[in-house]
Amino acid sequence: MNTVLNVEHLKVRFNSREVIADFCLEIQRGRIYAIVGPNGSGKTTLLRAISRNVRASAGCIYLNGKSIFRMSSKNVARQMAVLSQLHNGMTDATVRELVAYGRFAHREWWQSKTAEDEEIISWSLARTNLSGYDDRRLNTLSGGERQRVWIAMAIAQKPQILLLDEPTTFLDIAHQIETLELIAGLNREEGITILMVLHDINHAAHYADELIVMKNGRLFSRGLPGAVITPDMMREVFGVEADIFPDPETGKPIVRPRKVAK
Amino acid sequence: MHTEAYIRHFTTQKPGLKNRSGWKYFTLFIFAMLVVLAFLLGNYLGTVKIGIPDIIRVIFNDDGSPERSIIWDIRLPRLIVAALVGINLALSGAILQGVMSNPLADPTIIGVSAGAGLAGIIILILFPQHQLMVPMAAFVGAMGAAVLIYILAWKGGIQPLRIILAGVAVAAFLGAGISALMVLFSDRVHGAILFMNGSLSARSWPDVFTILPYSVLGAVIAVFMAERLNILVLGDDTARSLGLNVEATRMGLTAVAALLAASAVSVVGLLGFVGLIIPHATRLLLGTNHRVLFPGAMLLGAAVVMLSDTFARTAFSPTEIPVGIVMAILGVPFFLYLLRR
């Protein structure tokens, strides 16, 4: 079974406005997917529908062949983790306490943490370069460190697929690259399938195996970065005239916007 | 916007003593000592002062002495009611502040006070001959208002902000009803003053058993739901990703908070202060982890209501002042000190 996530004829409606219209998507195990599109194209809504944070008005989403609408919250969480853009509260919690919440879905309400849980928490911390941060309070960490804490919490769920909504927002360029490298490493070394919304098309081209381009709530095109990123696509979807060069090292496309398309 | 204020409030806290876990347990121990002190003081003080050895002796054996009947029939049950009311209101407030992600949440915002107030006033003013019905009517009124607010705020799910707005609207509506009754029947208002301000006057064993089951329920919830509430406070999206059933948790905890507050106000009337300020003070001292916050709020709530009621009963003896007034006068300056320090 190589399909981990399958979105079938998904529709999302806010009042009478259709934000996602008859969307189909198949996500193969072990790959990195980036969803790109202009503001209002429905990319965040698509991710939020898959993570059950907005209600689908029609269609279905299958996780490992089972409808997520018929699965328990914990069962979904054992297979899929989601990193949202905003986090609240509990800023006086320690890093280890927070990462431990990643194990919530793996035990029943009467059980306490097992040695295996502790081991996975330590592994998550090590994997996100947070070893030694165990007792640090969240409110003493920088933005980049905090983002690593949330990623550590997500991978402590031991998911097969990780959904991320613009994981680089609010970060400076060094922390953006650090975060994307970390995500790529998790995919490469741990085999976690990645589905993320990215704003920066160059980041998407560089890190993703496959791009999903959205426009007006519909799939515009999908495929390898080299095939999808074209001057026509940049004009039609993003409304910019752009030059596209191959990266001398990787051969992947680099987008250089020139001006707003008329 | 409320959520942001909540985050900002707690992110600006300086890391310091209160962030050490040993300090947390020490603070909990101090709270527990405060409960013991409040209990002994409440039994000791009064028209007849009864020494601590005598208090302990007469609690454990019925020797037919006048001390026994003062302690057993009057002071002890009243103190227990005070402690349970403190526990229920503080826990209710602690739950609601977490569930609504709002530091200003308290039992008032889910309509419990206004609902209980209107129902209680209707009985006290319109049917004073049925005064014994007040607790039951207040309980029904409190739960009715809470359910009404939940229904009004429901729109394919529950948003904390909508609950808060619906709560303010319903409370204003019911409050208008209370005011109207008090104006129209101004000659009968006197009997309602104690109820409107919260009073433990003449509370005894039956009241203990009215409120006790809810306190037990609350304590069980405090143990088993603390982690879920910690996760819920991380935000709906994150909580859902972690595998929490956000809607069920929020609804269940709101219902428990409503029951806790309704049971308390049905027995002692409208005691506004405890549910807002005790959990808040506890959070300032102990941090936001509900595993520590819940027991802390329960202990502090019990101690503060017992101490305040003892003061209310003895300070201007033989006149009793409503305990709610005492708590506002003594508690608000202390709370402001915590906030400013």
Coordinates of C-alpha atoms in Angstrom, one line a residue:
Chain A
M1 CA 0.0 0.0 0.0
N2 CA 1.9 3.0 -1.2
T3 CA -0.8 5.7 -0.9
V4 CA -0.8 7.1 2.6
L5 CA -3.4 9.8 2.2
N6 CA -6.1 10.0 -0.4
V7 CA -8.4 13.0 -0.8
E8 CA -11.5 12.3 -2.9
H9 CA -13.8 14.9 -4.3
L10 CA -13.3 17.2 -1.3
K11 CA -15.5 20.3 -1.1
V12 CA -15.2 22.9 1.6
R13 CA -17.8 25.7 1.8
F14 CA -17.7 28.8 4.0
N15 CA -21.3 30.0 4.1
S16 CA -22.1 29.9 0.4
R17 CA -18.6 30.5 -0.9
E18 CA -16.8 27.4 -2.2
V19 CA -13.2 27.5 -0.9
I20 CA -12.3 24.0 -2.1
A21 CA -14.1 22.7 -5.1
D22 CA -14.1 19.0 -5.9
F23 CA -10.5 18.4 -5.0
C24 CA -8.7 15.1 -5.5
L25 CA -5.2 14.3 -4.3
E26 CA -3.2 11.2 -3.7
I27 CA -0.1 11.3 -1.4
Q28 CA 2.5 8.6 -1.9
R29 CA 4.4 7.2 1.1
G30 CA 7.9 8.6 1.8
R31 CA 7.8 11.7 -0.4
I32 CA 7.8 15.4 0.3
Y33 CA 4.9 17.4 -1.2
A34 CA 4.6 21.2 -1.1
I35 CA 1.3 22.9 -1.7
V36 CA 1.8 26.3 -3.3
G37 CA -0.6 29.0 -4.6
P38 CA -1.4 32.6 -4.1
N39 CA -3.3 34.0 -1.1
G40 CA -6.9 32.8 -1.0
S41 CA -6.2 29.8 -3.3
G42 CA -7.4 27.5 -0.6
K43 CA -4.1 25.8 0.3
T44 CA -4.3 26.4 4.0
T45 CA -8.0 25.4 4.0
L46 CA -7.1 22.2 2.2
L47 CA -4.6 21.3 4.9
R48 CA -7.0 22.3 7.6
A49 CA -9.7 20.1 6.1
I50 CA -7.3 17.1 6.0
S51 CA -6.4 17.8 9.6
R52 CA -10.1 18.0 10.5
N53 CA -9.8 21.6 11.6
V54 CA -12.4 22.7 9.0
R55 CA -15.4 20.7 8.1
A56 CA -15.6 19.2 4.6
S57 CA -19.0 19.8 3.1
A58 CA -18.6 16.9 0.7
G59 CA -16.0 14.3 -0.3
C60 CA -13.8 12.0 1.8
I61 CA -10.3 11.8 3.1
Y62 CA -8.7 8.4 3.5
L63 CA -5.7 7.8 5.8
N64 CA -4.1 4.4 5.0
G65 CA -7.4 3.4 3.3
K66 CA -9.7 4.4 6.1
S67 CA -12.0 7.4 6.2
I68 CA -10.6 9.9 8.8
F69 CA -14.2 11.0 9.5
R70 CA -14.9 7.5 10.8
M71 CA -11.7 7.2 12.9
S72 CA -11.2 8.2 16.5
S73 CA -9.2 11.3 17.1
K74 CA -6.5 9.3 18.8
N75 CA -6.3 6.8 16.0
V76 CA -5.8 9.6 13.4
A77 CA -3.2 11.1 15.7
R78 CA -1.2 7.9 15.8
Q79 CA -0.7 8.1 12.0
M80 CA -0.8 11.8 11.2
A81 CA 0.6 14.8 12.9
V82 CA -0.1 18.4 12.1
L83 CA 2.0 21.4 12.8
S84 CA -0.2 24.5 12.7
Q85 CA 0.9 28.1 12.3
L86 CA -0.2 29.4 15.7
H87 CA 0.4 28.0 19.1
N88 CA -1.0 29.2 22.4
G89 CA -0.7 29.0 26.1
M90 CA 1.3 27.0 28.5
T91 CA 4.4 29.1 27.8
D92 CA 5.7 28.3 31.2
A93 CA 5.8 24.6 30.4
T94 CA 9.1 22.9 29.9
V95 CA 10.3 21.5 26.6
R96 CA 10.0 18.0 27.8
E97 CA 6.5 18.4 29.2
L98 CA 5.3 19.8 25.8
V99 CA 7.0 17.1 23.7
A100 CA 5.5 14.5 26.0
Y101 CA 2.0 15.6 24.9
G102 CA 3.0 14.0 21.5
R103 CA 2.5 10.7 23.3
F104 CA -1.1 11.5 24.4
A105 CA -2.7 9.5 21.5
H106 CA -0.6 6.4 22.3
R107 CA -2.1 5.7 25.7
E108 CA -5.5 5.3 27.4
W109 CA -6.7 7.8 30.0
W110 CA -5.9 5.6 32.9
Q111 CA -2.3 4.8 31.7
S112 CA 0.7 6.8 32.6
K113 CA 3.9 7.3 30.5
T114 CA 5.8 4.1 29.8
A115 CA 9.6 3.7 29.4
E116 CA 8.9 3.5 25.6
D117 CA 7.2 6.9 25.7
E118 CA 10.2 8.4 27.6
E119 CA 12.5 6.9 25.0
I120 CA 10.5 8.3 22.1
I121 CA 10.4 11.7 23.8
S122 CA 14.2 11.7 24.2
W123 CA 14.5 10.6 20.6
S124 CA 12.3 13.4 19.4
L125 CA 14.3 15.9 21.3
A126 CA 17.6 14.6 20.0
R127 CA 16.2 14.5 16.4
T128 CA 15.3 18.2 16.6
N129 CA 18.6 19.2 18.2
L130 CA 16.9 19.9 21.5
S131 CA 18.8 17.5 23.7
G132 CA 19.7 19.2 26.9
Y133 CA 16.7 21.6 26.5
D134 CA 14.4 19.3 28.6
D135 CA 13.9 21.6 31.5
R136 CA 13.9 24.9 29.5
R137 CA 10.7 26.9 29.6
L138 CA 9.1 27.7 26.3
N139 CA 9.1 31.4 27.1
T140 CA 12.9 31.4 27.3
L141 CA 13.3 30.0 23.8
S142 CA 13.8 31.9 20.5
G143 CA 11.4 31.6 17.6
G144 CA 13.5 29.0 15.8
E145 CA 13.9 26.9 19.0
R146 CA 10.2 27.0 19.6
Q147 CA 9.4 25.8 16.1
R148 CA 11.8 22.9 16.8
V149 CA 9.8 22.1 20.0
W150 CA 6.5 21.9 18.0
I151 CA 8.2 19.7 15.4
A152 CA 9.6 17.5 18.3
M153 CA 6.0 17.2 19.7
A154 CA 4.7 16.2 16.3
I155 CA 7.3 13.5 15.6
A156 CA 6.8 12.1 19.2
Q157 CA 3.4 11.0 17.8
K158 CA 5.5 8.7 15.5
P159 CA 3.3 9.7 12.6
Q160 CA 3.6 8.2 9.1
I161 CA 2.7 11.6 7.6
L162 CA 3.4 15.1 8.9
L163 CA 1.3 18.1 7.7
L164 CA 2.8 21.5 8.1
D165 CA 1.1 24.8 7.5
E166 CA 3.8 27.3 6.4
P167 CA 6.4 26.1 8.8
T168 CA 8.8 29.0 8.0
T169 CA 6.4 31.9 8.8
F170 CA 7.7 34.3 11.5
L171 CA 11.3 32.9 11.1
D172 CA 14.4 34.7 9.8
I173 CA 16.1 33.2 6.8
A174 CA 18.6 31.1 8.7
H175 CA 15.9 29.5 10.8
Q176 CA 13.7 29.0 7.7
I177 CA 16.5 26.9 6.1
E178 CA 17.2 25.2 9.4
T179 CA 13.5 24.2 9.7
L180 CA 13.2 23.0 6.1
E181 CA 16.5 21.0 6.4
L182 CA 15.1 19.4 9.6
I183 CA 11.9 18.5 7.8
A184 CA 13.8 17.1 4.8
G185 CA 16.0 15.1 7.1
L186 CA 12.9 13.6 8.9
N187 CA 11.6 12.5 5.5
R188 CA 14.9 11.1 4.3
E189 CA 16.0 9.4 7.5
E190 CA 12.8 8.5 9.3
G191 CA 10.7 8.0 6.2
I192 CA 8.0 10.4 7.3
T193 CA 5.8 11.5 4.4
I194 CA 5.6 15.3 4.4
L195 CA 2.7 17.5 3.1
M196 CA 3.3 21.1 3.7
V197 CA 2.0 24.5 2.6
L198 CA 4.9 26.8 1.6
H199 CA 4.7 30.4 0.6
D200 CA 8.1 30.6 -1.0
I201 CA 8.1 28.9 -4.4
N202 CA 11.9 28.6 -4.4
H203 CA 11.8 26.8 -1.1
A204 CA 9.1 24.5 -2.5
A205 CA 11.1 23.8 -5.6
H206 CA 14.2 23.0 -3.7
Y207 CA 12.8 20.8 -0.9
A208 CA 9.7 19.1 -2.4
D209 CA 9.7 16.0 -4.5
E210 CA 6.4 17.1 -5.9
L211 CA 4.5 20.4 -6.1
I212 CA 0.7 20.8 -5.8
V213 CA -0.3 24.1 -7.4
M214 CA -3.6 25.5 -6.3
K215 CA -5.7 28.3 -7.8
N216 CA -9.2 29.3 -6.7
G217 CA -9.7 26.2 -4.6
R218 CA -8.9 23.9 -7.4
L219 CA -5.9 21.8 -8.4
F220 CA -4.1 23.8 -11.1
S221 CA -1.3 21.4 -11.7
R222 CA 0.9 18.9 -9.9
G223 CA 4.2 17.1 -10.6
L224 CA 7.9 17.5 -10.4
P225 CA 9.1 21.1 -9.7
G226 CA 10.9 21.2 -13.0
A227 CA 7.8 20.3 -14.9
V228 CA 5.3 22.4 -12.9
I229 CA 7.2 25.7 -12.5
T230 CA 6.9 27.5 -15.8
P231 CA 6.6 31.2 -16.8
D232 CA 3.0 30.4 -17.9
M233 CA 2.1 28.9 -14.5
M234 CA 3.7 31.9 -12.7
R235 CA 1.7 34.3 -14.8
E236 CA -1.6 32.4 -14.6
V237 CA -1.5 31.3 -10.9
F238 CA 0.6 33.9 -9.2
G239 CA 0.1 36.9 -11.5
V240 CA 3.8 37.6 -12.0
E241 CA 6.1 37.7 -15.0
A242 CA 9.1 35.6 -13.9
D243 CA 12.3 34.2 -15.3
I244 CA 13.1 30.6 -14.4
F245 CA 16.6 29.3 -14.3
P246 CA 17.9 25.8 -13.4
D247 CA 19.9 25.6 -10.2
P248 CA 23.4 25.0 -11.4
E249 CA 23.9 22.4 -8.6
T250 CA 20.6 20.5 -8.5
G251 CA 19.0 21.4 -11.8
K252 CA 15.8 22.3 -9.9
P253 CA 14.1 25.5 -11.1
I254 CA 14.8 28.9 -9.5
V255 CA 12.1 31.6 -9.9
R256 CA 13.1 35.2 -10.3
P257 CA 9.9 37.4 -10.4
R258 CA 10.2 40.4 -12.7
K259 CA 7.0 42.3 -12.4
V260 CA 3.3 42.0 -11.8
A261 CA 1.6 40.5 -14.8
K262 CA -0.9 42.7 -16.6
Chain B
M1 CA -8.1 38.6 20.7
H2 CA -8.8 37.1 24.1
T3 CA -6.5 34.3 23.3
E4 CA -3.7 36.7 22.4
A5 CA -4.2 38.6 25.6
Y6 CA -4.0 35.3 27.5
I7 CA -0.7 34.3 25.8
R8 CA 0.8 37.8 26.3
H9 CA -0.1 37.7 29.9
F10 CA 1.7 34.5 30.5
T11 CA 4.6 35.1 28.3
T12 CA 5.6 38.3 30.0
Q13 CA 5.9 36.4 33.3
K14 CA 9.5 36.5 34.4
P15 CA 11.1 33.1 34.9
G16 CA 12.0 32.8 38.6
L17 CA 11.3 31.0 41.7
K18 CA 7.8 29.9 40.7
N19 CA 9.2 28.0 37.8
R20 CA 11.0 25.5 39.9
S21 CA 9.1 22.3 40.6
G22 CA 10.2 22.1 44.2
W23 CA 8.8 25.5 44.7
K24 CA 5.4 24.3 43.3
Y25 CA 5.1 21.5 45.8
F26 CA 6.2 23.8 48.6
T27 CA 3.5 26.3 47.6
L28 CA 0.9 23.5 47.5
F29 CA 2.0 22.5 51.0
I30 CA 1.6 26.1 52.2
F31 CA -1.9 26.1 50.7
A32 CA -2.7 22.8 52.5
M33 CA -1.4 24.3 55.8
L34 CA -3.7 27.3 55.1
V35 CA -6.7 25.0 54.9
V36 CA -5.8 23.4 58.2
L37 CA -5.3 26.8 59.8
A38 CA -8.6 28.1 58.4
F39 CA -10.4 25.0 59.7
L40 CA -9.0 25.3 63.2
L41 CA -9.5 29.0 63.3
G42 CA -13.1 28.6 62.1
N43 CA -13.8 26.1 64.9
Y44 CA -12.0 28.2 67.5
L45 CA -13.5 31.6 66.9
G46 CA -17.0 32.7 67.9
T47 CA -19.0 33.9 70.9
V48 CA -17.6 30.9 72.8
K49 CA -14.0 30.2 72.1
I50 CA -13.1 26.6 72.0
G51 CA -9.5 25.5 72.3
I52 CA -7.8 23.2 69.7
P53 CA -7.6 20.1 71.9
D54 CA -11.3 20.5 72.7
I55 CA -12.2 20.9 69.0
I56 CA -10.5 17.7 68.1
R57 CA -11.9 15.8 71.1
V58 CA -15.6 16.8 70.5
I59 CA -15.3 16.2 66.7
F60 CA -14.4 12.6 67.4
N61 CA -16.6 11.8 70.3
D62 CA -20.1 12.9 71.2
D63 CA -19.7 13.7 74.9
G64 CA -22.9 15.6 75.2
S65 CA -21.1 18.8 76.1
P66 CA -22.2 22.2 74.9
E67 CA -18.9 22.5 73.0
R68 CA -19.8 19.3 71.1
S69 CA -23.1 20.8 69.9
I70 CA -21.4 24.2 69.0
I71 CA -18.8 22.5 67.0
W72 CA -20.8 19.6 65.6
D73 CA -24.1 21.3 64.9
I74 CA -22.9 24.8 64.0
R75 CA -19.3 25.5 63.2
L76 CA -18.1 22.3 61.7
P77 CA -20.8 21.8 59.0
R78 CA -20.7 25.5 58.1
L79 CA -16.9 25.3 57.7
I80 CA -17.3 22.2 55.5
V81 CA -19.9 23.9 53.4
A82 CA -17.5 26.9 53.1
A83 CA -14.6 24.6 52.1
L84 CA -16.7 22.8 49.5
V85 CA -18.1 26.0 48.0
G86 CA -14.5 27.3 47.8
I87 CA -13.4 24.1 46.1
N88 CA -16.2 24.0 43.6
L89 CA -16.1 27.7 42.6
A90 CA -12.3 27.8 42.3
L91 CA -12.2 24.6 40.3
S92 CA -15.0 25.8 38.1
G93 CA -13.2 29.0 37.4
A94 CA -9.9 27.2 36.8
I95 CA -11.6 24.9 34.3
L96 CA -13.4 27.7 32.5
Q97 CA -10.3 29.9 32.2
G98 CA -8.5 27.0 30.5
V99 CA -11.4 25.9 28.3
M100 CA -12.1 29.4 27.1
S101 CA -8.4 30.3 26.9
N102 CA -9.3 33.5 28.7
P103 CA -8.0 34.8 31.9
L104 CA -11.2 36.7 32.6
A105 CA -13.5 33.6 32.4
D106 CA -15.3 32.6 35.5
P107 CA -18.6 30.9 36.3
T108 CA -20.4 34.2 35.6
I109 CA -19.7 34.0 31.9
I110 CA -21.5 30.7 31.5
G111 CA -24.6 32.4 33.0
V112 CA -24.5 30.4 36.2
S113 CA -24.7 33.4 38.5
A114 CA -27.4 35.2 36.6
G115 CA -29.5 32.1 36.2
A116 CA -29.2 31.1 39.8
G117 CA -29.8 34.8 40.8
L118 CA -33.0 35.2 38.8
A119 CA -34.4 31.8 39.9
G120 CA -33.5 32.5 43.6
I121 CA -35.0 36.0 43.5
I122 CA -38.2 34.8 42.0
I123 CA -38.7 32.4 44.8
L124 CA -37.5 34.8 47.6
I125 CA -39.5 37.7 46.4
L126 CA -42.6 36.3 44.7
F127 CA -43.0 33.0 46.7
P128 CA -41.3 33.7 50.0
Q129 CA -43.3 30.9 51.7
H130 CA -41.4 28.4 49.5
Q131 CA -38.0 29.6 50.7
L132 CA -36.8 26.0 51.1
M133 CA -37.0 25.7 47.3
V134 CA -34.3 28.3 46.7
P135 CA -31.4 25.9 46.4
M136 CA -33.2 23.7 43.9
A137 CA -34.6 26.6 41.9
A138 CA -31.1 28.3 41.9
F139 CA -29.5 25.1 40.6
V140 CA -32.1 24.7 37.9
G141 CA -31.8 28.4 37.0
A142 CA -28.0 28.1 36.8
M143 CA -27.9 25.0 34.7
G144 CA -30.7 26.4 32.5
A145 CA -28.8 29.6 31.8
A146 CA -25.6 27.6 31.1
V147 CA -27.4 25.3 28.6
L148 CA -29.1 28.3 27.0
I149 CA -25.7 30.0 26.5
Y150 CA -24.2 26.9 25.0
I151 CA -27.1 26.5 22.6
L152 CA -26.9 30.2 21.6
A153 CA -23.2 29.9 21.0
W154 CA -23.4 26.7 19.0
K155 CA -22.7 27.1 15.3
G156 CA -21.3 23.8 14.0
G157 CA -19.1 23.6 17.0
I158 CA -18.2 25.9 19.9
Q159 CA -15.9 28.9 19.8
P160 CA -14.9 30.2 23.2
L161 CA -15.4 33.8 22.0
R162 CA -19.0 33.1 21.0
I163 CA -19.7 31.5 24.4
I164 CA -18.3 34.6 26.2
L165 CA -20.4 37.0 24.0
A166 CA -23.5 34.9 24.4
G167 CA -22.8 34.7 28.1
V168 CA -22.5 38.4 28.5
A169 CA -25.8 38.9 26.6
V170 CA -27.7 36.3 28.6
A171 CA -26.3 37.5 31.9
A172 CA -27.4 41.1 31.0
F173 CA -30.9 39.9 30.1
L174 CA -31.3 37.9 33.3
G175 CA -29.7 40.7 35.3
A176 CA -32.4 43.0 34.0
G177 CA -35.0 40.6 35.3
I178 CA -33.4 40.5 38.7
S179 CA -33.3 44.4 38.8
A180 CA -36.9 44.6 37.6
L181 CA -38.1 42.3 40.4
M182 CA -36.1 44.2 43.0
V183 CA -37.5 47.5 41.9
L184 CA -41.1 46.3 41.6
F185 CA -41.0 44.5 45.0
S186 CA -38.6 46.8 46.8
D187 CA -40.4 46.2 50.1
R188 CA -39.4 42.5 50.0
V189 CA -35.8 43.0 48.8
H190 CA -34.3 42.6 52.3
G191 CA -34.7 38.8 52.4
A192 CA -32.8 38.5 49.1
I193 CA -29.8 40.6 50.1
L194 CA -27.9 37.7 51.7
F195 CA -28.6 35.4 48.8
M196 CA -27.5 38.1 46.2
N197 CA -24.2 38.6 48.0
G198 CA -23.5 35.0 49.0
S199 CA -23.9 34.0 52.6
L200 CA -23.1 30.9 54.6
S201 CA -25.3 31.9 57.5
A202 CA -27.0 28.9 59.2
R203 CA -25.6 26.4 56.7
S204 CA -25.5 22.9 58.1
W205 CA -25.2 19.2 57.4
P206 CA -28.0 18.9 54.7
D207 CA -26.1 21.6 52.7
V208 CA -22.9 19.6 53.1
F209 CA -24.5 16.6 51.5
T210 CA -26.1 18.8 48.7
I211 CA -22.8 20.0 47.6
L212 CA -20.4 17.2 48.4
P213 CA -21.2 14.9 45.4
Y214 CA -20.2 17.7 43.1
S215 CA -17.0 18.4 44.9
V216 CA -16.1 14.7 44.6
L217 CA -17.0 14.8 40.9
G218 CA -14.8 17.9 40.6
A219 CA -11.8 16.2 42.3
V220 CA -12.0 13.2 40.1
I221 CA -12.2 15.4 37.0
A222 CA -9.2 17.4 38.3
V223 CA -7.1 14.3 38.4
F224 CA -8.2 12.7 35.1
M225 CA -8.8 15.8 32.9
A226 CA -5.8 17.9 33.8
E227 CA -3.7 16.6 31.0
R228 CA -6.5 17.0 28.4
L229 CA -7.0 20.6 29.5
N230 CA -3.3 21.2 29.2
I231 CA -3.5 20.0 25.6
L232 CA -6.6 22.0 24.9
V233 CA -4.9 25.1 26.0
L234 CA -2.3 24.6 23.3
G235 CA -5.0 25.7 20.8
D236 CA -7.7 23.8 19.0
D237 CA -5.6 22.8 16.0
T238 CA -2.7 21.5 18.0
A239 CA -4.9 19.7 20.4
R240 CA -6.7 18.0 17.5
S241 CA -3.4 17.0 15.9
L242 CA -2.4 15.4 19.2
G243 CA -5.5 13.3 19.2
L244 CA -7.7 15.1 21.6
N245 CA -11.4 15.2 20.8
V246 CA -11.6 18.9 21.1
E247 CA -15.4 19.4 20.9
A248 CA -16.2 16.6 23.4
T249 CA -13.5 17.8 25.8
R250 CA -14.6 21.4 25.7
M251 CA -18.3 20.5 26.1
G252 CA -17.6 18.0 28.9
L253 CA -15.4 20.3 30.9
T254 CA -17.8 23.2 30.4
A255 CA -20.6 21.0 31.7
V256 CA -18.6 20.0 34.8
A257 CA -17.7 23.6 35.5
A258 CA -21.4 24.6 35.2
L259 CA -22.4 21.8 37.7
L260 CA -19.7 22.8 40.1
A261 CA -20.6 26.4 40.1
A262 CA -24.4 25.7 40.1
S263 CA -24.1 23.5 43.2
A264 CA -22.1 26.1 45.0
V265 CA -24.4 29.1 44.2
S266 CA -27.5 27.1 44.9
V267 CA -26.3 26.6 48.5
V268 CA -24.7 29.9 49.4
G269 CA -26.1 32.4 46.8
L270 CA -24.1 34.5 44.4
L271 CA -20.4 34.4 45.4
G272 CA -18.8 36.0 42.5
F273 CA -15.2 36.6 43.6
V274 CA -13.9 33.1 44.2
G275 CA -14.3 31.6 40.7
L276 CA -12.4 34.4 39.0
I277 CA -9.7 35.4 41.4
I278 CA -8.7 32.2 43.2
P279 CA -7.7 30.3 40.0
H280 CA -6.0 33.4 38.7
A281 CA -4.0 33.9 41.9
T282 CA -3.1 30.2 41.9
R283 CA -1.9 30.5 38.3
L284 CA 0.3 33.5 39.2
L285 CA 1.8 31.5 42.0
L286 CA 2.0 28.0 40.5
G287 CA 2.0 28.4 36.7
T288 CA -0.4 27.1 34.0
N289 CA 0.0 23.3 34.3
H290 CA -3.5 22.1 35.4
R291 CA -2.0 19.1 37.1
V292 CA -0.7 21.5 39.8
L293 CA -3.2 24.4 39.2
F294 CA -6.3 22.3 39.9
P295 CA -5.2 21.0 43.4
G296 CA -3.8 24.5 44.1
A297 CA -7.0 26.3 43.3
M298 CA -9.1 23.8 45.2
L299 CA -6.9 24.2 48.4
L300 CA -6.7 28.0 48.1
G301 CA -10.4 28.2 47.4
A302 CA -11.3 26.1 50.4
A303 CA -8.9 28.1 52.7
V304 CA -10.1 31.6 51.5
V305 CA -13.8 30.9 51.8
M306 CA -13.4 29.3 55.2
L307 CA -11.3 32.3 56.5
S308 CA -13.6 34.8 54.9
D309 CA -16.7 33.2 56.4
T310 CA -15.1 33.1 59.8
F311 CA -14.3 36.7 59.5
A312 CA -17.8 37.5 58.2
R313 CA -19.3 35.6 61.2
T314 CA -17.2 37.0 64.0
A315 CA -15.8 40.5 63.0
F316 CA -19.0 42.4 63.7
S317 CA -20.7 39.9 65.9
P318 CA -23.6 39.6 66.4
T319 CA -24.2 41.0 63.0
E320 CA -23.1 38.8 60.2
I321 CA -22.0 40.3 56.9
P322 CA -22.3 38.4 53.6
V323 CA -19.1 36.5 53.0
G324 CA -18.9 37.8 49.4
I325 CA -18.4 41.3 50.7
V326 CA -15.6 40.1 53.0
M327 CA -13.8 38.3 50.2
A328 CA -14.0 41.3 48.0
I329 CA -12.6 43.6 50.6
L330 CA -9.8 41.3 51.8
G331 CA -9.1 39.5 48.6
V332 CA -9.0 42.2 45.9
P333 CA -6.1 44.1 47.4
F334 CA -4.1 40.8 47.7
F335 CA -5.0 39.9 44.2
L336 CA -3.9 43.3 42.9
Y337 CA -0.6 42.9 44.8
L338 CA 0.0 39.6 43.0
L339 CA -0.8 41.2 39.7
R340 CA 1.6 44.1 40.2
R341 CA 4.5 42.3 41.8

